[in-house]
Coordinates of C-alpha atoms in Angstrom, one line a residue:
X1 CA 57.2 106.1 86.8
X2 CA 60.3 104.8 88.1
X3 CA 62.1 106.6 90.4
X4 CA 66.2 106.7 89.4
X5 CA 69.4 108.2 91.5
X6 CA 72.2 108.7 88.8
X7 CA 75.9 107.4 89.0
X8 CA 76.7 108.4 85.6
X9 CA 79.8 106.1 85.9
X10 CA 78.2 102.9 86.5
X11 CA 75.7 103.2 83.7
X12 CA 76.6 102.5 80.1
X13 CA 75.3 105.7 77.7
X14 CA 73.3 103.2 75.9
X15 CA 71.1 101.7 78.6
X16 CA 70.0 105.9 80.0
X17 CA 66.6 106.9 78.9
X18 CA 66.2 110.4 77.2
X19 CA 66.5 112.4 80.7
X20 CA 69.5 110.5 82.0
X21 CA 70.8 111.0 78.6
X22 CA 70.3 114.2 78.8
X23 CA 71.8 114.9 82.6
X24 CA 74.5 112.4 81.4
X25 CA 75.7 114.8 78.7
X26 CA 75.2 117.8 81.0
X27 CA 77.4 116.1 84.0
X28 CA 80.2 115.8 80.8
X29 CA 79.2 119.4 79.5
X30 CA 78.7 117.9 76.3
X31 CA 76.0 120.2 74.5
X32 CA 76.3 118.3 71.6
X33 CA 74.5 114.9 73.5
X34 CA 72.4 116.8 75.4
X35 CA 70.8 119.0 72.4
X36 CA 70.6 115.4 70.7
X37 CA 68.0 114.6 73.2
X38 CA 65.6 117.6 72.3
X39 CA 62.8 117.6 70.3
X40 CA 63.2 120.3 67.5
X41 CA 60.3 122.1 68.4
X42 CA 61.5 121.9 71.8
X43 CA 60.2 124.4 74.5
X44 CA 62.1 125.3 77.4
X45 CA 61.2 127.7 80.4
X46 CA 63.4 128.6 83.7
X47 CA 63.1 131.4 86.0
X48 CA 66.4 133.0 84.4
X49 CA 65.7 132.9 81.3
X50 CA 62.3 132.6 80.8
X51 CA 60.5 131.1 77.7
X52 CA 63.1 129.6 74.8
X53 CA 61.9 127.1 71.7
X54 CA 63.8 125.6 69.2
X55 CA 67.3 126.1 68.3
X56 CA 67.6 129.4 71.1
X57 CA 67.1 126.4 73.6
X58 CA 69.0 124.8 72.4
X59 CA 71.9 127.2 72.0
X60 CA 71.4 128.4 75.6
X61 CA 72.5 124.8 76.7
X62 CA 75.5 125.4 74.3
X63 CA 76.1 128.7 75.9
X64 CA 76.4 127.6 79.3
X65 CA 78.5 124.7 78.8
X66 CA 81.0 126.6 76.5
X67 CA 81.2 128.9 79.1
X68 CA 81.7 126.4 82.1
X69 CA 84.4 124.5 80.4
X70 CA 87.3 124.0 82.7
X71 CA 85.9 125.7 85.3
X72 CA 84.4 124.2 88.6
X73 CA 80.8 123.0 87.2
X74 CA 79.5 120.2 88.3
X75 CA 75.9 118.8 88.2
X76 CA 74.2 115.6 90.2
X77 CA 70.7 114.8 88.8
X78 CA 69.0 112.5 91.1
X79 CA 64.9 111.2 91.6
X80 CA 64.5 111.1 87.9
X81 CA 60.9 109.8 87.2
X82 CA 60.6 108.4 83.3
X83 CA 57.3 107.2 81.4
X84 CA 57.8 107.7 77.5
X85 CA 55.3 110.5 77.3
X86 CA 57.4 112.7 80.1
X87 CA 58.9 112.7 84.0
X88 CA 61.0 114.7 86.2
X89 CA 63.8 115.5 87.8
X90 CA 65.6 116.8 91.0
X91 CA 69.2 118.4 89.7
X92 CA 71.6 120.3 91.9
X93 CA 74.5 122.6 89.7
X94 CA 77.8 123.8 91.4
X95 CA 79.9 126.5 89.6
X96 CA 81.6 129.8 90.4
X97 CA 79.2 132.7 89.1
X98 CA 81.7 134.4 86.8
X99 CA 80.4 138.1 87.2
X100 CA 81.2 138.4 91.1
X101 CA 83.5 135.0 91.7
X102 CA 81.1 133.9 94.4
X103 CA 80.1 130.4 94.3
X104 CA 76.6 128.9 93.6
X105 CA 74.5 125.4 94.9
X106 CA 71.6 126.0 92.8
X107 CA 68.7 123.2 93.6
X108 CA 66.4 122.6 90.4
X109 CA 63.5 120.4 89.8
X110 CA 62.3 119.8 86.1
X111 CA 59.8 118.6 84.3
X112 CA 59.7 116.9 81.2
X113 CA 57.3 116.3 78.1
X114 CA 58.4 113.8 75.8
X115 CA 57.0 113.7 72.0
X116 CA 58.7 110.6 69.4
X117 CA 61.6 109.7 71.6
X118 CA 62.9 113.3 72.3
X119 CA 62.1 115.9 75.1
X120 CA 59.5 118.4 73.8
X121 CA 58.9 120.5 76.8
X122 CA 61.3 121.5 79.6
X123 CA 60.5 123.2 82.5
X124 CA 63.2 124.4 85.3
X125 CA 61.8 125.5 88.7
X126 CA 64.1 127.2 91.1
X127 CA 64.4 130.0 94.2
X128 CA 65.3 132.5 92.0
X129 CA 65.8 134.6 95.3
X130 CA 68.1 132.2 96.6
X131 CA 70.3 131.8 93.6
X132 CA 70.5 135.8 93.8
X133 CA 71.9 135.8 97.4
X134 CA 74.1 133.7 96.5
X135 CA 75.3 135.5 93.2
X136 CA 74.9 139.0 94.2
X137 CA 75.6 139.0 98.0
X138 CA 73.4 141.7 99.7
X139 CA 72.3 142.9 96.1
X140 CA 70.6 139.7 95.8
X141 CA 69.4 139.9 99.2
X142 CA 67.8 142.9 98.9
X143 CA 67.0 143.0 95.1
X144 CA 66.4 139.1 94.1
X145 CA 62.8 139.0 95.2
X146 CA 61.4 141.5 93.2
X147 CA 59.9 141.2 89.7
X148 CA 62.2 144.5 88.9
X149 CA 65.3 141.9 89.5
X150 CA 64.0 138.9 87.7
X151 CA 62.5 141.3 84.6
X152 CA 66.4 142.5 84.7
X153 CA 68.2 139.2 84.9
X154 CA 65.5 137.7 81.9
X155 CA 67.0 140.8 79.8
X156 CA 70.7 140.2 80.7
X157 CA 70.6 136.4 79.9
X158 CA 68.7 136.8 76.9
X159 CA 71.0 139.6 75.5
X160 CA 74.0 136.9 76.6
X161 CA 72.0 134.1 74.3
X162 CA 71.8 136.6 71.4
X163 CA 75.4 137.4 71.4
X164 CA 76.0 133.8 71.2
X165 CA 74.1 133.2 68.7
X166 CA 75.0 136.0 66.4
X167 CA 78.9 134.6 66.9
X168 CA 77.7 131.1 66.4
X169 CA 76.6 132.1 63.1
X170 CA 79.4 134.2 62.0
X171 CA 81.5 131.2 63.0
X172 CA 79.7 129.4 60.3

């Protein structure tokens, strides 16, 4: 597999592989370009949302991008390894958690499976406890490592996604 650290400004968007295209779009908070990289049968997984499939996975990125437009969000992708069958990447997100106003630096490792030239499986892994401490301070320090915290976070993120999807449908 080829290892790549990206400077998105130095590469034309046509030269990028599908994983690079995904992170280039993410750096621009361009959900339309991000979701174009996904297969219709996409399965996404991470500690915050759990497992999402199809449009729910695409809508999660639409929601995230919309919520971060005009804010201090920034993403840096590196160590991208790619083959036509899959790959992996390391990426870091920097943003302010809206619920508490606390600064976040989340370090994520992603794995991908690719089918028909599109991402069909995407798994993001990160230390939820580290994220919780940054996002919630003492509350995160004391509760962020517990299965209860993860369950409550999943419940909250899925509720927000559900509300976003309802609004998307009503806007059509």
